[in-house]
Tab-separated table of C-alpha atoms in Angstrom:
chain	number	residue	atom	x	y	z
A	1	MET	CA	14.785	13.938	-40.642
A	2	GLY	CA	13.523	17.084	-38.934
A	3	CYS	CA	13.408	17.765	-35.232
A	4	TYR	CA	9.645	17.245	-35.128
A	5	ASP	CA	9.837	13.848	-36.822
A	6	CYS	CA	12.648	12.793	-34.496
A	7	CYS	CA	10.653	13.789	-31.421
A	8	MET	CA	7.553	12.005	-32.661
A	9	ARG	CA	9.550	8.851	-33.323
A	10	CYS	CA	10.977	8.941	-29.815
A	11	LEU	CA	7.560	9.569	-28.256
A	12	GLY	CA	6.107	6.727	-30.294
A	13	GLY	CA	8.504	4.321	-28.634
A	14	VAL	CA	7.679	5.321	-25.037
A	15	PRO	CA	6.024	2.473	-23.042
A	16	TYR	CA	3.147	4.582	-21.742
A	17	CYS	CA	1.465	1.738	-19.847
A	18	SER	CA	4.663	0.916	-17.976
A	19	LEU	CA	5.346	4.608	-17.383
A	20	VAL	CA	1.899	5.203	-15.891
A	21	ALA	CA	2.209	2.050	-13.795
A	22	THR	CA	5.604	3.206	-12.514
A	23	LEU	CA	4.235	6.589	-11.464
A	24	LEU	CA	1.282	4.906	-9.762
A	25	CYS	CA	3.567	2.438	-8.015
A	26	PHE	CA	5.936	5.123	-6.756
A	27	SER	CA	3.116	7.310	-5.452
A	28	GLY	CA	1.217	4.365	-3.938
A	29	ILE	CA	4.231	2.885	-2.182
A	30	ALA	CA	5.324	6.291	-0.902
A	31	LEU	CA	1.833	6.914	0.476
A	32	PHE	CA	1.493	3.446	1.970
A	33	CYS	CA	4.956	3.246	3.521
A	34	GLY	CA	5.208	6.841	4.723
A	35	CYS	CA	1.717	7.120	6.192
A	36	GLY	CA	1.693	3.538	7.439
A	37	HIS	CA	4.985	3.963	9.293
A	38	GLN	CA	3.817	7.127	11.055
A	39	ALA	CA	0.367	5.678	11.757
A	40	LEU	CA	1.925	2.690	13.526
A	41	THR	CA	4.002	5.031	15.691
A	42	GLU	CA	0.938	7.073	16.620
A	43	THR	CA	-1.060	3.911	17.337
A	44	GLU	CA	1.509	2.771	19.866
A	45	ARG	CA	1.325	6.183	21.500
A	46	LEU	CA	-2.485	6.063	21.716
A	47	ILE	CA	-2.480	2.582	23.216
A	48	GLU	CA	0.196	3.549	25.726
A	49	THR	CA	-1.620	6.723	26.775
A	50	TYR	CA	-5.276	5.690	26.920
A	51	PHE	CA	-5.648	1.898	26.898
A	52	ALA	CA	-2.748	0.415	28.872
A	53	ARG	CA	-1.068	1.474	32.087
A	54	ASN	CA	1.446	-1.307	32.416
A	55	LEU	CA	4.339	-1.653	29.965
A	56	GLN	CA	3.966	-5.423	29.947
A	57	ASP	CA	0.436	-5.089	28.585
A	58	TYR	CA	1.495	-3.577	25.278
A	59	ILE	CA	5.130	-4.673	24.960
A	60	THR	CA	4.124	-7.385	22.458
A	61	LEU	CA	2.224	-4.838	20.392
A	62	ALA	CA	5.255	-2.540	20.459
A	63	TYR	CA	7.463	-5.330	19.087
A	64	ILE	CA	4.930	-6.136	16.351
A	65	ILE	CA	4.741	-2.475	15.354
A	66	GLN	CA	8.529	-2.266	15.202
A	67	TYR	CA	8.634	-5.414	13.056
A	68	PHE	CA	6.084	-4.010	10.602
A	69	GLN	CA	8.039	-0.772	10.361
A	70	TYR	CA	11.115	-2.730	9.305
A	71	VAL	CA	8.972	-4.574	6.763
A	72	ILE	CA	7.845	-1.200	5.410
A	73	TYR	CA	11.492	-0.195	4.877
A	74	GLY	CA	12.066	-3.373	2.872
A	75	LEU	CA	8.890	-2.940	0.828
A	76	ALA	CA	9.815	0.607	-0.138
A	77	SER	CA	13.288	-0.441	-1.322
A	78	PHE	CA	12.072	-3.543	-3.160
A	79	PHE	CA	9.251	-1.849	-5.063
A	80	PHE	CA	11.443	1.094	-6.013
A	81	LEU	CA	13.982	-1.226	-7.642
A	82	TYR	CA	11.377	-3.552	-9.156
A	83	CYS	CA	9.415	-0.700	-10.737
A	84	ILE	CA	12.616	0.633	-12.295
A	85	VAL	CA	13.368	-2.821	-13.717
A	86	LEU	CA	9.856	-3.182	-15.148
A	87	LEU	CA	10.030	0.282	-16.691
A	88	ALA	CA	13.384	-0.587	-18.268
A	89	GLU	CA	11.889	-3.816	-19.604
A	90	GLY	CA	9.022	-1.825	-21.079
A	91	PHE	CA	11.414	0.525	-22.853
A	92	TYR	CA	13.463	-2.395	-24.115
A	93	THR	CA	10.486	-4.073	-25.738
A	94	THR	CA	9.176	-0.995	-27.539
A	95	SER	CA	9.658	-0.217	-31.181
A	96	ALA	CA	12.266	2.339	-30.124
A	97	ALA	CA	14.722	-0.537	-29.768
A	98	LYS	CA	14.115	-1.572	-33.365
A	99	GLN	CA	14.393	1.969	-34.683
A	100	THR	CA	17.615	2.606	-32.795
A	101	PHE	CA	19.500	-0.637	-33.261
A	102	GLY	CA	18.144	-1.807	-36.576
A	103	GLU	CA	15.934	-4.791	-37.362
A	104	PHE	CA	14.051	-6.102	-34.357
A	105	ARG	CA	14.974	-9.548	-33.050
A	106	SER	CA	13.058	-11.591	-30.482
A	107	THR	CA	15.495	-13.882	-28.685
A	108	MET	CA	14.702	-16.846	-26.480
A	109	CYS	CA	16.351	-15.062	-23.570
A	110	GLY	CA	14.142	-12.015	-24.081
A	111	ARG	CA	10.973	-14.131	-24.164
A	112	CYS	CA	12.005	-16.022	-21.027
A	113	LEU	CA	12.750	-12.745	-19.260
A	114	SER	CA	9.385	-11.294	-20.228
A	115	SER	CA	7.530	-14.420	-19.106
A	116	SER	CA	9.409	-14.314	-15.785
A	117	PHE	CA	8.275	-10.728	-15.219
A	118	ILE	CA	4.673	-11.774	-15.933
A	119	VAL	CA	4.792	-14.519	-13.297
A	120	ILE	CA	6.559	-12.379	-10.684
A	121	THR	CA	4.245	-9.418	-11.203
A	122	TYR	CA	1.162	-11.629	-11.043
A	123	VAL	CA	2.332	-13.216	-7.780
A	124	LEU	CA	3.100	-9.774	-6.351
A	125	ALA	CA	-0.358	-8.553	-7.326
A	126	VAL	CA	-1.997	-11.487	-5.520
A	127	LEU	CA	0.150	-10.977	-2.425
A	128	TRP	CA	-0.477	-7.236	-2.458
A	129	LEU	CA	-4.199	-7.903	-2.598
A	130	LEU	CA	-3.780	-9.472	0.847
A	131	VAL	CA	-1.839	-6.416	2.011
A	132	PHE	CA	-4.619	-4.205	0.685
A	133	ALA	CA	-7.208	-6.192	2.647
A	134	PHE	CA	-5.017	-6.174	5.766
A	135	SER	CA	-4.572	-2.381	5.575
A	136	ALA	CA	-8.353	-2.017	5.817
A	137	LEU	CA	-8.400	-3.487	9.348
A	138	PRO	CA	-7.060	-0.411	11.207
A	139	VAL	CA	-9.362	1.797	9.125
A	140	TYR	CA	-12.271	-0.383	10.245
A	141	PHE	CA	-11.174	-0.126	13.901
A	142	PHE	CA	-10.884	3.662	13.829
A	143	TYR	CA	-14.136	3.966	11.884
A	144	ASN	CA	-15.982	2.038	14.599
A	145	MET	CA	-14.298	4.157	17.231
A	146	ASP	CA	-15.283	7.358	15.445
A	147	ALA	CA	-18.880	6.152	15.050
A	148	THR	CA	-19.066	5.359	18.760
A	149	CYS	CA	-17.738	8.814	19.608
A	150	HIS	CA	-20.342	10.375	17.348
A	151	THR	CA	-23.074	8.427	19.151
A	152	ILE	CA	-21.733	9.646	22.497
A	153	ASP	CA	-21.847	13.248	21.319
A	154	VAL	CA	-25.474	12.786	20.279
A	155	LEU	CA	-26.439	11.225	23.624
A	156	THR	CA	-24.699	13.731	25.889
A	157	GLU	CA	-27.955	14.409	27.754
A	158	THR	CA	-28.203	10.819	29.018
A	159	PRO	CA	-24.991	10.044	30.977
A	160	ALA	CA	-26.161	6.567	31.953
A	161	SER	CA	-26.394	5.493	28.318
A	162	ILE	CA	-23.091	7.163	27.453
A	163	ASN	CA	-21.099	5.144	29.979
A	164	GLN	CA	-22.254	1.933	28.326
A	165	LEU	CA	-20.692	2.919	24.999
A	166	CYS	CA	-17.108	1.660	24.918
A	167	VAL	CA	-14.296	0.718	22.591
A	168	ASP	CA	-12.319	-2.266	23.867
A	169	ALA	CA	-8.875	-2.627	22.313
A	170	ARG	CA	-8.663	-6.157	23.718
A	171	GLN	CA	-11.503	-7.318	21.451
A	172	TYR	CA	-9.393	-6.438	18.408
A	173	GLY	CA	-6.359	-8.337	19.673
A	174	LEU	CA	-4.316	-5.203	20.321
A	175	LEU	CA	-3.945	-5.951	24.023
A	176	PRO	CA	-4.178	-9.093	26.194
A	177	TRP	CA	-7.425	-9.670	28.082
A	178	ASN	CA	-5.793	-8.892	31.437
A	179	ALA	CA	-4.719	-5.407	30.287
A	180	VAL	CA	-5.956	-2.511	32.433
A	181	PRO	CA	-8.033	-0.568	31.562
A	182	GLY	CA	-8.001	-2.001	28.037
A	183	LYS	CA	-11.025	0.032	27.005
A	184	ALA	CA	-12.365	3.578	26.953
A	185	CYS	CA	-15.976	4.493	27.646
A	186	GLY	CA	-18.282	7.488	27.728
A	187	MET	CA	-16.840	10.960	27.777
A	188	THR	CA	-13.327	9.553	28.122
A	189	LEU	CA	-13.699	7.944	24.725
A	190	SER	CA	-15.238	11.110	23.303
A	191	ASN	CA	-12.301	13.160	24.530
A	192	ILE	CA	-9.873	10.697	22.921
A	193	CYS	CA	-11.602	11.115	19.572
A	194	LYS	CA	-11.169	14.882	19.796
A	195	THR	CA	-7.419	14.727	20.320
A	196	ARG	CA	-4.990	15.656	17.566
A	197	GLU	CA	-3.215	12.275	17.883
A	198	TYR	CA	-6.386	10.337	17.190
A	199	GLN	CA	-7.446	12.428	14.200
A	200	MET	CA	-3.984	12.286	12.666
A	201	THR	CA	-3.701	8.517	13.151
A	202	TYR	CA	-7.119	7.927	11.607
A	203	HIS	CA	-6.293	10.011	8.542
A	204	LEU	CA	-2.880	8.382	8.187
A	205	TYR	CA	-4.437	4.938	8.074
A	206	ILE	CA	-6.909	6.106	5.445
A	207	ALA	CA	-4.028	7.495	3.371
A	208	ALA	CA	-2.075	4.248	3.786
A	209	PHE	CA	-5.143	2.270	2.679
A	210	ALA	CA	-5.469	4.486	-0.390
A	211	GLY	CA	-1.756	4.017	-1.116
A	212	ALA	CA	-2.179	0.244	-0.968
A	213	GLY	CA	-5.031	0.515	-3.467
A	214	ILE	CA	-2.967	2.655	-5.824
A	215	THR	CA	-0.102	0.162	-5.630
A	216	LEU	CA	-2.472	-2.705	-6.409
A	217	LEU	CA	-3.727	-0.794	-9.458
A	218	ALA	CA	-0.122	-0.254	-10.540
A	219	LEU	CA	0.665	-3.972	-10.262
A	220	LEU	CA	-2.402	-4.883	-12.302
A	221	THR	CA	-1.333	-2.353	-14.941
A	222	TYR	CA	2.144	-3.881	-14.949
A	223	THR	CA	0.618	-7.328	-15.389
A	224	VAL	CA	-1.317	-6.166	-18.453
A	225	SER	CA	1.665	-4.368	-19.984
A	226	THR	CA	4.148	-7.206	-19.411
A	227	THR	CA	1.670	-9.722	-20.820
A	228	TYR	CA	1.192	-7.563	-23.897
A	229	ASN	CA	4.932	-7.134	-24.339
A	230	PHE	CA	5.464	-10.876	-24.097
A	231	ALA	CA	2.741	-11.506	-26.669
A	232	VAL	CA	4.393	-9.061	-29.073
A	233	LEU	CA	7.815	-10.601	-28.516
A	234	ARG	CA	6.441	-14.078	-29.017
A	235	TYR	CA	4.117	-13.662	-31.977
A	236	LEU	CA	5.111	-10.489	-33.775
A	237	GLY	CA	8.856	-10.425	-33.222
A	238	ARG	CA	9.593	-12.112	-36.544
A	239	LYS	CA	7.763	-9.367	-38.388
A	240	GLY	CA	9.882	-6.653	-36.812
A	241	ILE	CA	7.077	-5.044	-34.760
A	242	GLY	CA	7.952	-3.849	-31.290
A	243	ALA	CA	5.695	-3.641	-28.273
A	244	ARG	CA	4.311	-0.233	-27.284
A	245	CYS	CA	3.071	-0.992	-23.767
C-alpha cells in the first residue's frame, strides 16, 4: 500500500463530528470561563466604586462572585477532561479500529459505554442550556445601562430630565435595598458608561455569553455524534462497519 492510500485510510477513520465538537467545546469553554472570570472581577470593582460606599452593602455579592469563580475553575477542568474522553470514544468507534485491529466487534461493554455517554451528554446539554440563559442576565443588565446612558447623551440639553434617568443596582438584586447610594443617575451614570472598566466589563460579558453558546453547540454536536456511534455499534457492528462520527 502506498503512502497516499495509507493517509487516506487514516483520514477516513477520523471522527470529524467529534473532532469539530471538541474544538468548539475547547474554544467555548475557554471563552466562557476566561471572560466570565474577569467580568465578575470587574463587576465587583464597579459596584464597589460607583454603587456602594459601605463594605457591608456588597460583601454578600463579593462572596457570590468568589463562589462563581471557583465554579468556573471546576467547569474548565471538567469539560477539558470530558471532551478528551468523548473524542477518544469517537476515535474508538470509527472504522479505523477495525482496519487496525482486524475484524470489528461490538461488545456489550462498548454499547453500554456509548449509551452512557449519550445520557451524560444529553443531561449536560440541558444543564448548559440553563447556564446559557443565565449568562444572558448580565448582558441584559449592561445593555439596559448602556441604553440609558445613550438616552442621557441625547438629552444633555435638558438637565431636569437627565437626573430622572437612573440605573438602580438594587432592582437587579445586586445590592440590598438599604445600600447607599445603590443607583447612579444623570451625568454620573453617563460618566460611568464612558469609563474603561465599564466598557471592558460589558464586552467581557458579551464574550462569555458567546462562549456559552458555542459550548452549547458543541454539546449538541456531541449528542448527535454519540447517538450515531451507538446506533452503528448496535445495529451495524455484526457486519463489520465502524462509525465515522
